[in-house]
Short mmCIF file of C-alpha atoms in Angstrom, two decimals:
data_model
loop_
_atom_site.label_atom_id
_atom_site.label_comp_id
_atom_site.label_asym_id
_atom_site.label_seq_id
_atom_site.Cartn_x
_atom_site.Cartn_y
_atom_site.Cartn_z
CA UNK F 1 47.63 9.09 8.71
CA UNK F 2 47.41 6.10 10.40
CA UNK F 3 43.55 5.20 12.56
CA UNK F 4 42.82 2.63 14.30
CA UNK F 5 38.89 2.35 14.82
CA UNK F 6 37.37 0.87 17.46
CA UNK F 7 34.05 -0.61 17.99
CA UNK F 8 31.34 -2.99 18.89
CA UNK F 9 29.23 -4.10 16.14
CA UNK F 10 24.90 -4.31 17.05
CA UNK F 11 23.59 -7.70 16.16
CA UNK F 12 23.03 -7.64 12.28
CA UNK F 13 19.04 -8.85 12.85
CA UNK F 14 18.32 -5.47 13.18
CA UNK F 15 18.96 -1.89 11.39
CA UNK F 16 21.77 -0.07 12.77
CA UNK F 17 22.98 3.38 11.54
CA UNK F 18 25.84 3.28 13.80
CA UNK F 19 27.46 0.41 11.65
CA UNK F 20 26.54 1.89 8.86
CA UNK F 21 28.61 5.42 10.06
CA UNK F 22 31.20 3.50 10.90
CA UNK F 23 31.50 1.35 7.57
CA UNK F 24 31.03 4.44 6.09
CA UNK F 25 33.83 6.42 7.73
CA UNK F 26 36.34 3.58 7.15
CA UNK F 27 35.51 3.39 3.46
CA UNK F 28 36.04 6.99 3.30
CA UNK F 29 39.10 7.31 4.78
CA UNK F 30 41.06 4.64 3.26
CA UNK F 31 39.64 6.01 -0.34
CA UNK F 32 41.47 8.86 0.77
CA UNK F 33 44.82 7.18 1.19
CA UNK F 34 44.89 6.99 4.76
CA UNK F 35 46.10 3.50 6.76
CA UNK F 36 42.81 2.38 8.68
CA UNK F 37 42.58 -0.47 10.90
CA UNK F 38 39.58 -2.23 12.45
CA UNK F 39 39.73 -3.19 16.45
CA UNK F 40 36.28 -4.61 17.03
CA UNK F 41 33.56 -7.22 18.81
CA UNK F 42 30.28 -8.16 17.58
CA UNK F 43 27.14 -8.74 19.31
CA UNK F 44 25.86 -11.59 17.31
CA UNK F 45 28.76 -13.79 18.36
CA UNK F 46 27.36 -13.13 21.74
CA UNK F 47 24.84 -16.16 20.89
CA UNK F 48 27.61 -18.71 20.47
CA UNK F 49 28.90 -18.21 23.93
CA UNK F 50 28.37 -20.68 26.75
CA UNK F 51 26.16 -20.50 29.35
CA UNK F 52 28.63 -19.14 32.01
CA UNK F 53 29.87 -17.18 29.40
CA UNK F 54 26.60 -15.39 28.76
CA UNK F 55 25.76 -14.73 32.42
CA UNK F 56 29.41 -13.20 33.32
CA UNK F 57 29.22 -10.47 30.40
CA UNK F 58 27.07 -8.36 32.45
CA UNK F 59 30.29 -8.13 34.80
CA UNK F 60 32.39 -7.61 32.23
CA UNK F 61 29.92 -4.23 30.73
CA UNK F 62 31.69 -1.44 33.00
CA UNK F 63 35.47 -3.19 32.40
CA UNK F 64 36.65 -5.83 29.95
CA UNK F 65 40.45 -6.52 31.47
CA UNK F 66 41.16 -8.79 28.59
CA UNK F 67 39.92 -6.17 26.45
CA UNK F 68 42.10 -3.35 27.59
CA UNK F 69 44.91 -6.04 27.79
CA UNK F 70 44.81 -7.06 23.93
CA UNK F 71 44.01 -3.50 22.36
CA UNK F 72 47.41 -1.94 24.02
CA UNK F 73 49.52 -4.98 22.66
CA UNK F 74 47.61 -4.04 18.95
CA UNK F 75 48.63 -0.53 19.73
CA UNK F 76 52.09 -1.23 20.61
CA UNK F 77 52.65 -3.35 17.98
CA UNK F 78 51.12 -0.85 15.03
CA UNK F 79 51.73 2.60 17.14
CA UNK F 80 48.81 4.22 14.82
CA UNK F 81 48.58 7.75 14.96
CA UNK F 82 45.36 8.30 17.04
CA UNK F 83 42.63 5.63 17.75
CA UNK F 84 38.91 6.25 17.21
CA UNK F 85 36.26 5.09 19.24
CA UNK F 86 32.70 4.70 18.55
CA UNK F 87 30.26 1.91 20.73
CA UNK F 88 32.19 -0.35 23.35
CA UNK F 89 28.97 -2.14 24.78
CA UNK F 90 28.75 -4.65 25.71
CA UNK F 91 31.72 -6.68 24.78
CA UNK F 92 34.96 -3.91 24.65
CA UNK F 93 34.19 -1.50 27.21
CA UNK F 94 35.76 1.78 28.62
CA UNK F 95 38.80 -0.08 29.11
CA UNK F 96 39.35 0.88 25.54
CA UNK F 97 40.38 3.59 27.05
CA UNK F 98 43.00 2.40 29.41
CA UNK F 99 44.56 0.77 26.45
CA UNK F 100 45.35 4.07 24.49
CA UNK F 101 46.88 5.45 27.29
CA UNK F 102 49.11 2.89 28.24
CA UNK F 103 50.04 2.70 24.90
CA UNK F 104 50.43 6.55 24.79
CA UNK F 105 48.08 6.51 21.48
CA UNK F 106 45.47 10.19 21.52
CA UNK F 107 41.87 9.13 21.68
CA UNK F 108 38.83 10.65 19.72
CA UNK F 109 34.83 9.09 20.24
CA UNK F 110 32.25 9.49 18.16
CA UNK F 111 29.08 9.86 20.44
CA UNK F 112 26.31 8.53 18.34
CA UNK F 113 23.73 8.85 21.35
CA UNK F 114 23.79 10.36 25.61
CA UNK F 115 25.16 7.18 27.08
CA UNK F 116 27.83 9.98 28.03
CA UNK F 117 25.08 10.77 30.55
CA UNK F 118 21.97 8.65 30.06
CA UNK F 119 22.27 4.42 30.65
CA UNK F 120 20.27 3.30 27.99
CA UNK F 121 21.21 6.40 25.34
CA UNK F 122 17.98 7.67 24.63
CA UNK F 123 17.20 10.77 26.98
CA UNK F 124 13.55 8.87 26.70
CA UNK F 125 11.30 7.17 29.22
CA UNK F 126 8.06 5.91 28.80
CA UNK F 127 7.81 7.26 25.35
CA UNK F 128 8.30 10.72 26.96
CA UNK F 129 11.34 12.71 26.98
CA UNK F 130 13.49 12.03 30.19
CA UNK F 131 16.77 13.63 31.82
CA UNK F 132 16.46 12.61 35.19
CA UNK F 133 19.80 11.02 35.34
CA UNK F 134 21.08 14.07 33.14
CA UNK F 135 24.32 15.37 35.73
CA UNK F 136 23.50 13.14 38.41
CA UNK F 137 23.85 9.50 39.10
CA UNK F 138 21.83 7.42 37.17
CA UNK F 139 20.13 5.67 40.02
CA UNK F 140 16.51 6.48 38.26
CA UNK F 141 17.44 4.44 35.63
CA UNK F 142 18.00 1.30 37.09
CA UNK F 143 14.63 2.42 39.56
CA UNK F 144 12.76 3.00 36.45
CA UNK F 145 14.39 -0.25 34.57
CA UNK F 146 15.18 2.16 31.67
CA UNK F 147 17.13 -0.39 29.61
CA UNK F 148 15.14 -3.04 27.81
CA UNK F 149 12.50 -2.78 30.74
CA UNK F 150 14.81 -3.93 33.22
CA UNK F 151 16.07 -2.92 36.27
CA UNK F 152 18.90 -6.05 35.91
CA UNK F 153 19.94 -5.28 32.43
CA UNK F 154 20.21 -1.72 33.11
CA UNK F 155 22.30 -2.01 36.25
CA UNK F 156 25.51 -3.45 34.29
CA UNK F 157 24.81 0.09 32.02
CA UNK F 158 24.60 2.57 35.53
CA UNK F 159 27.67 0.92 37.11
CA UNK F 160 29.59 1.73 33.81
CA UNK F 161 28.20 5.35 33.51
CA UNK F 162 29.05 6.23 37.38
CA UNK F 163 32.29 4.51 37.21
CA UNK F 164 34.20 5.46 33.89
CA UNK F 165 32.42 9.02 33.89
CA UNK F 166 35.68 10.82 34.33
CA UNK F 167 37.93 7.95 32.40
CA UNK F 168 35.55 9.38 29.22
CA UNK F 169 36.57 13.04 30.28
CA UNK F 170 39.86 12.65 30.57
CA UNK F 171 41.04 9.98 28.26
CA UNK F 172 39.25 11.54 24.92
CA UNK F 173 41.34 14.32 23.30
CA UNK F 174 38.37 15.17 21.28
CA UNK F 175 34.98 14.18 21.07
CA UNK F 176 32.61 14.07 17.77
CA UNK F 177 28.84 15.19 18.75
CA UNK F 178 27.28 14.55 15.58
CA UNK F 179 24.36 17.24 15.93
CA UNK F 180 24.79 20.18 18.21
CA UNK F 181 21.46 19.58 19.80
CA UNK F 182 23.15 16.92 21.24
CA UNK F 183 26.25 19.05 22.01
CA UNK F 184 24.18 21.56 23.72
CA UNK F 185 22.79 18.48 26.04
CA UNK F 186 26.52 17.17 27.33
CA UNK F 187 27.47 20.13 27.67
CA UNK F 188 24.52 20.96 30.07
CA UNK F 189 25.66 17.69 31.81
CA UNK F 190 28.91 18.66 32.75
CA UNK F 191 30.94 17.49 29.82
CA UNK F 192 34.09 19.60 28.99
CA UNK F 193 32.96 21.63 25.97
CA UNK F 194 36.35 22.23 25.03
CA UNK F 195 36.25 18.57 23.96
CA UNK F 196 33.44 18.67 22.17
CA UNK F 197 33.04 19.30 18.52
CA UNK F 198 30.32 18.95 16.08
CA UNK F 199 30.94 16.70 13.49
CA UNK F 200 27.99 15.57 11.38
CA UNK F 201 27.63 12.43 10.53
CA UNK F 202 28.17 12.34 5.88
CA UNK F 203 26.16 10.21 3.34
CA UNK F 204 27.54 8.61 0.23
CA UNK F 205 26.35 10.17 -3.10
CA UNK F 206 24.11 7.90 -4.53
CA UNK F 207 24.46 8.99 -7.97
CA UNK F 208 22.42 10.47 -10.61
CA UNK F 209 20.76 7.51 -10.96
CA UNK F 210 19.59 7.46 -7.39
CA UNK F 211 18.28 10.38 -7.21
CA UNK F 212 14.50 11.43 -7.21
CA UNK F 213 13.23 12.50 -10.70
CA UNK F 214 9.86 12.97 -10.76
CA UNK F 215 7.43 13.91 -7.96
CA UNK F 216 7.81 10.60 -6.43
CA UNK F 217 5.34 7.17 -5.57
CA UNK F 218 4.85 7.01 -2.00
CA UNK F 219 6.04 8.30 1.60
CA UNK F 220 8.44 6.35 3.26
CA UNK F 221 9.52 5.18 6.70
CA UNK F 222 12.27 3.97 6.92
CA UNK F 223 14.29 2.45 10.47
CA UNK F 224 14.35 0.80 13.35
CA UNK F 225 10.68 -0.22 14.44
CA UNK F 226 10.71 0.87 17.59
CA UNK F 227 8.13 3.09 20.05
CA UNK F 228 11.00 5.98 20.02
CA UNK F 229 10.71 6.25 16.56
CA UNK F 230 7.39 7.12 16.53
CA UNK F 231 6.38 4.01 14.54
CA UNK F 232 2.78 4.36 16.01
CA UNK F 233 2.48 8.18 16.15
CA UNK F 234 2.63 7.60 12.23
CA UNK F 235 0.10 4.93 12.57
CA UNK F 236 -2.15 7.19 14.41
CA UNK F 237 -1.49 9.99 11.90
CA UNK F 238 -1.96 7.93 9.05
CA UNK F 239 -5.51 6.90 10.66
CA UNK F 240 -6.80 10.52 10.85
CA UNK F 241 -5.78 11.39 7.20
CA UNK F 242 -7.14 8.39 5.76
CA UNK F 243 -10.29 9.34 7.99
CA UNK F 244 -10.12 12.94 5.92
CA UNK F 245 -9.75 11.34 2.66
CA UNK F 246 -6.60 9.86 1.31
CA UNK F 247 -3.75 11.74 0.46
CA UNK F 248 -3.23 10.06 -2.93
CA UNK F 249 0.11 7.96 -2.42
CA UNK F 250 0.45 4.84 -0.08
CA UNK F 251 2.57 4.60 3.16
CA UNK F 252 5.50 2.02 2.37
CA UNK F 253 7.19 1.11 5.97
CA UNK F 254 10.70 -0.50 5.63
CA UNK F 255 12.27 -2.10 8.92
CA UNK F 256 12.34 -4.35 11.57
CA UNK F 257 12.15 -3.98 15.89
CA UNK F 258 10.20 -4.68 18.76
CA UNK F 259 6.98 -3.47 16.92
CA UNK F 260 7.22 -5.62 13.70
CA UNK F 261 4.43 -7.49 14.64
CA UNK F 262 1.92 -4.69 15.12
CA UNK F 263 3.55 -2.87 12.04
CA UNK F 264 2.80 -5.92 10.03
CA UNK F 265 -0.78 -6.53 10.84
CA UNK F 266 -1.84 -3.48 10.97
CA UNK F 267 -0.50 -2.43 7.33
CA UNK F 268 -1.80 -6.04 6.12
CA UNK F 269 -5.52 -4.36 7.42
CA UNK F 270 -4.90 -1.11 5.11
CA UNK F 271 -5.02 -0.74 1.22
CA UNK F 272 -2.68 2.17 1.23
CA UNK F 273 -0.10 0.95 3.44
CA UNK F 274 3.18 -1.79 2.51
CA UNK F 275 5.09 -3.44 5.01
CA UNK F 276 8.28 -4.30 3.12
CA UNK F 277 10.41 -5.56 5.65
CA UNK F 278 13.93 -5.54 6.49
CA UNK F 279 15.67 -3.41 3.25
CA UNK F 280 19.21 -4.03 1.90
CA UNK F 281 21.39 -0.86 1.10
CA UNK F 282 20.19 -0.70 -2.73
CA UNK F 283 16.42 -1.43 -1.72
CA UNK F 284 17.03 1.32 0.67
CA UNK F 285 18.16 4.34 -1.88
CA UNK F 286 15.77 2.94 -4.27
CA UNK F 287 12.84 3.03 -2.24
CA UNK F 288 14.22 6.42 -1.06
CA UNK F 289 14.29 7.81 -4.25
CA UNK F 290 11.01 6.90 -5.51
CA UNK F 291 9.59 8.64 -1.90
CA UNK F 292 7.81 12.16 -1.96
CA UNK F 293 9.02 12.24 1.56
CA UNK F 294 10.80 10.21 3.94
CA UNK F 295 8.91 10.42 7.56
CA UNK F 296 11.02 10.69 10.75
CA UNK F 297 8.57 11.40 13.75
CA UNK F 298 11.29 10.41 16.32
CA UNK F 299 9.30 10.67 19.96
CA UNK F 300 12.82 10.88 21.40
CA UNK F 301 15.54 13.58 20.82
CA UNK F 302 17.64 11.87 17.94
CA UNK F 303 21.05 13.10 18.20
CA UNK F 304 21.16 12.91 14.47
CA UNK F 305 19.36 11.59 11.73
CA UNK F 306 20.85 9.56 9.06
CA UNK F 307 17.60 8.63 6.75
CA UNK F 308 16.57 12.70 6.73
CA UNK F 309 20.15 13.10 5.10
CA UNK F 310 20.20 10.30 2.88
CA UNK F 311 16.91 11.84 1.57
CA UNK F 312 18.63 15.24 0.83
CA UNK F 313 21.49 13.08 -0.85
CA UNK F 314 18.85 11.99 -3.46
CA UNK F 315 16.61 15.38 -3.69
CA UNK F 316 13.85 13.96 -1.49
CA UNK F 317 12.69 16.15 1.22
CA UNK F 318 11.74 14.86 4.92
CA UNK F 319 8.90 15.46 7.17
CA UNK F 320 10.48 14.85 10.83
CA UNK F 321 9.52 15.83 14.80
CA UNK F 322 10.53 19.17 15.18
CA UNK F 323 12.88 18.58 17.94
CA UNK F 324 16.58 17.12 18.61
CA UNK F 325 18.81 17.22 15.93
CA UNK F 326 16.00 17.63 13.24
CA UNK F 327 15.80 21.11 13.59
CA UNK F 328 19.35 21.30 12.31
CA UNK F 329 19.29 19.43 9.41
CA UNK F 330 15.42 19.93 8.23
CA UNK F 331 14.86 23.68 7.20
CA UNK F 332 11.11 24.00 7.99
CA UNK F 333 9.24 24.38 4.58
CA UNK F 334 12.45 24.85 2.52
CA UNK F 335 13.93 21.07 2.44
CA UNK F 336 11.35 19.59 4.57
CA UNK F 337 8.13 20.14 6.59
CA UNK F 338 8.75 19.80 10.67
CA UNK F 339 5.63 18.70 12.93
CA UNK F 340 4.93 19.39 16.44
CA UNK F 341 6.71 16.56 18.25
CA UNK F 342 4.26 13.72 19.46
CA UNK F 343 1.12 15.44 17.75
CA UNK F 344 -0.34 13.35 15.40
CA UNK F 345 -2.31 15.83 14.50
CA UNK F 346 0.04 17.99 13.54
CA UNK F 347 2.25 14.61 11.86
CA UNK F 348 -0.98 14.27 9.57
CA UNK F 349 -1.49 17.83 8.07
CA UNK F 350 2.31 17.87 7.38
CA UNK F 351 1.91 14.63 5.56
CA UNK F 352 -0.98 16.09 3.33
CA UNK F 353 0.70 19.59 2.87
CA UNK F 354 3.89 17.52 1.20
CA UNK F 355 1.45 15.30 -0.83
CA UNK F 356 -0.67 18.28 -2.14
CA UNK F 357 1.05 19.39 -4.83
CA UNK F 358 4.33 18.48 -6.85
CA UNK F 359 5.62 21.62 -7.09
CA UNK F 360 6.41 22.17 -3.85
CA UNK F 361 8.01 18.59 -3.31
CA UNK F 362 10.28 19.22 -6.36
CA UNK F 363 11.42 23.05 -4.80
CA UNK F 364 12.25 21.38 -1.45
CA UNK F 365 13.79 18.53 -3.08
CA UNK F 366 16.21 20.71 -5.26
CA UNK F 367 17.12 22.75 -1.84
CA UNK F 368 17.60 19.71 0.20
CA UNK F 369 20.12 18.36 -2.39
CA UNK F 370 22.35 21.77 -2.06
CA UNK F 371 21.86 21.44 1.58
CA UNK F 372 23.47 18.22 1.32
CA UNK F 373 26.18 18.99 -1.27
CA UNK F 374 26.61 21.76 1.23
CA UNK F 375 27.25 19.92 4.90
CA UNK F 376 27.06 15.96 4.42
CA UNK F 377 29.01 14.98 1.28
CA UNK F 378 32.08 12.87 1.74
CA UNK F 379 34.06 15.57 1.16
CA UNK F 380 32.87 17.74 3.98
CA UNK F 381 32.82 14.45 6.14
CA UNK F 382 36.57 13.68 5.10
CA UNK F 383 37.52 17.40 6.08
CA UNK F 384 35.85 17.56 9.58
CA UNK F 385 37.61 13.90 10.22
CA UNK F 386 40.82 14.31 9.61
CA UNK F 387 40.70 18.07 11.28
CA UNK F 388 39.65 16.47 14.64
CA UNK F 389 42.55 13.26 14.10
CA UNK F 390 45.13 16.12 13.85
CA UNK F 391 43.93 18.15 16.49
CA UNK F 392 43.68 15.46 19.15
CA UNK F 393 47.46 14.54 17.83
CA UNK F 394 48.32 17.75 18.59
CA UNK F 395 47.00 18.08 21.80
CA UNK F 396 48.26 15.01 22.92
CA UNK F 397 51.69 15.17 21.99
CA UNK F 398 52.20 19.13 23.33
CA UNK F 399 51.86 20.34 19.88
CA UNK F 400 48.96 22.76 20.21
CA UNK F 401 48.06 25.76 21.87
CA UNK F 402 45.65 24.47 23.93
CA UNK F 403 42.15 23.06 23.71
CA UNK F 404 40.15 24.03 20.41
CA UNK F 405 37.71 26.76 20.80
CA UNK F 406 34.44 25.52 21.95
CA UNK F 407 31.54 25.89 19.54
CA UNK F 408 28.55 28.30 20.78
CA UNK F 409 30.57 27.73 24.07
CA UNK F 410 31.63 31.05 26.42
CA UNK F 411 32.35 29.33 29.75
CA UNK F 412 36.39 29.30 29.18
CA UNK F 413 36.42 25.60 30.83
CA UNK F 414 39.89 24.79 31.19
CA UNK F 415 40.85 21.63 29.84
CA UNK F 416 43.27 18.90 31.89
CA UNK F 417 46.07 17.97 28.92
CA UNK F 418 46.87 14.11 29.51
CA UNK F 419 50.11 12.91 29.77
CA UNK F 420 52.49 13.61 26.91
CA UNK F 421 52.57 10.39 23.92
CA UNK F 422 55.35 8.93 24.01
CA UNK F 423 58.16 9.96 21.23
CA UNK F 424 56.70 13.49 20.53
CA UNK F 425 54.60 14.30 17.91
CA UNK F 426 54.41 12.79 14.13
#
């Protein structure tokens, strides 16, 4: 099969597990034998730009002409088989869009977050869950200067939501939720759930030798250092335990974000907290599988989770916010411990109940592992993939039956087939 993937890279200063899918994905498939090519902008060449350049890219957010222009001459030229798309902010755009169809090339999107139906992704406001723009126009959000704290920056964002809302509809054969928590939300949104398919996102193998062998050194957090994260519910939890007596094993933190500088000094005040920083992909699985638990106490509904299954890739169990995709991938007390989301209280006696005893780490450590083998290996990854490349193929070239069942879904939405590719199907 032949994919071309499409997407804008985040800046590298900070962590992104988007790249990391998509690097991921890529690898996978061409280990597999399949043609991939790469279509793609990067935010940290956004720095290089002049002046005038910088201050017309906000115009450019909800279409990039040039864009839509140079991806349908790549797609005439190569005529891949389908073309998948994962982020287009800021510098490709929905036009991305445009360009498969005028090449007559199917379209599948990964949706990593709700920017489907939220402008800034997150479904989060204020540190508090939000969906006020959730089927509606996202007017709030630019009231409430959702993105970045700005009513400015977030305006590009609304314009592009209102405006391509039915482009996305119509111009994806298939879309990849990657938890179906966040399924469950688009489709409460409005979004045709014949479209939309759970796919979760897959994790490497590290290897035996990455893997967790003994009861483990310290808990871990590991990600973006950011309020939604819950970087300072953890703080908070971490105060009331060590207020209770310590737990035994120190708090490592591994990242980098808006709240680096709060992270920092407040684990240079503690004895039994490390701030380690910004962690390459081998610090990361090392540190990972040294952890009795990795800690994800997301505030905001993640649509996935990609540290909680890289933990169950090296038989290390996770304590995460009961909420969002978590409750999908973390069974409660049998490969992880789940805490009442935004409870600190409730974040701290999970983090003692994991530390108590190693017995109990190594029994949910062995069952996440076989959850993993399970659901997230590259071999179930590679299956799911390639299933939703063929059926958008089909679909857009008449070959199917019609629009794949929808998961959980009984509404019998009728799907709009887009115009027929042009020379049949491969």
């Amino acid at each position: 099969m032949h994919v071309l993937v499409v997407h804008n890279r985040y800046a590298s200063a900070q962590p992104s597990g988007e790249n990391k899918v998509v690097d991921q994905e890529v690898e996978l498939l061409r280990g597999a034998g399949h043609r991939v090519g790469v279509f793609e902008r990067r935010s940290d060449d956004i720095a290089a730009r002049s002046l005038p350049a910088k201050a017309a890219l906000p115009l450019l957010v909800p279409w990039n002409p040039a864009v839509r222009a140079e991806l349908a001459d790549r797609l005439r030229a190569e005529r891949p088989d389908v073309v998948h798309v994962h982020n287009v902010f800021p510098l490709l755009s929905p036009a991305v869009l445009a360009a498969c169809a005028d090449a007559g090339v199917p379209a599948v999107a990964t949706l990593h977050n709700y920017t489907q139906v939220c402008p800034p992704g997150t479904l989060q406001r204020d540190g508090r869950p939000c969906a006020e723009c959730v089927g509606t126009t996202p007017l709030p959000a630019v009231r409430h200067g959702c993105y970045r704290g700005s009513r400015l920056a977030t305006v590009p964002l609304a314009v592009s939501l209102s405006v391509n809302r039915r482009r996305w509809w119509s111009g994806v054969e298939r879309f990849f939720c990657i938890s179906a928590a966040q399924r469950d939300v688009l489709v409460r949104a409005g979004m045709p759930p014949g479209r939309l398919a759970v796919k979760h996102n897959f994790v490497p193998d590290p290897g035996p030798g990455a893997r967790r062998t003994g009861a483990g050194e310290h808990l871990l957090y590991l990600g973006r250092l950011a309020e939604a994260k819950g970087v300072r519910l953890l703080m908070a939890a971490w105060e009331e335990l060590a207020a209770g007596g310590s737990v035994g094993v120190p708090l490592v933190i591994a990242g980098t974000g808006p709240l680096e500088r709060e992270v920092a000094a407040w684990a240079a005040s503690r004895d039994d907290v490390r701030y380690a920083g910004l962690y390459d992909t081998a610090q990361c699985r090392r540190a990972i599988a040294r952890s009795v638990a990795v800690v994800a106490p997301s505030t905001w509904l993640e649509a996935f989770g990609l540290v909680v299954v890289e933990a169950m890739a090296a038989g290390v169990p996770a304590v995460a916010a009961g909420h969002g995709a978590f409750v999908e991938l973390v069974e409660d007390g049998v490969t992880g411990l789940l805490h009442r989301p935004g409870e600190s209280a409730s974040l701290a006696s999970c983090l003692r109940r994991v530390t108590a005893g190693p017995a109990l780490g190594r029994e949910m450590g062995r069952a996440a592992r076989l959850r993993y083998e399970q659901g997230f290996s590259p071999a179930v990854g590679l299956e799911r993939l390639v299933d939703g490349y063929r059926t958008a193929i089909a679909g857009r070239s008449g070959g199917g039956d019609g629009p794949p069942p929808a998961e959980n879904d009984s509404t019998g939405s009728r799907r709009v087939r887009p115009r027929e590719r042009d020379g049949g199907s491969r």
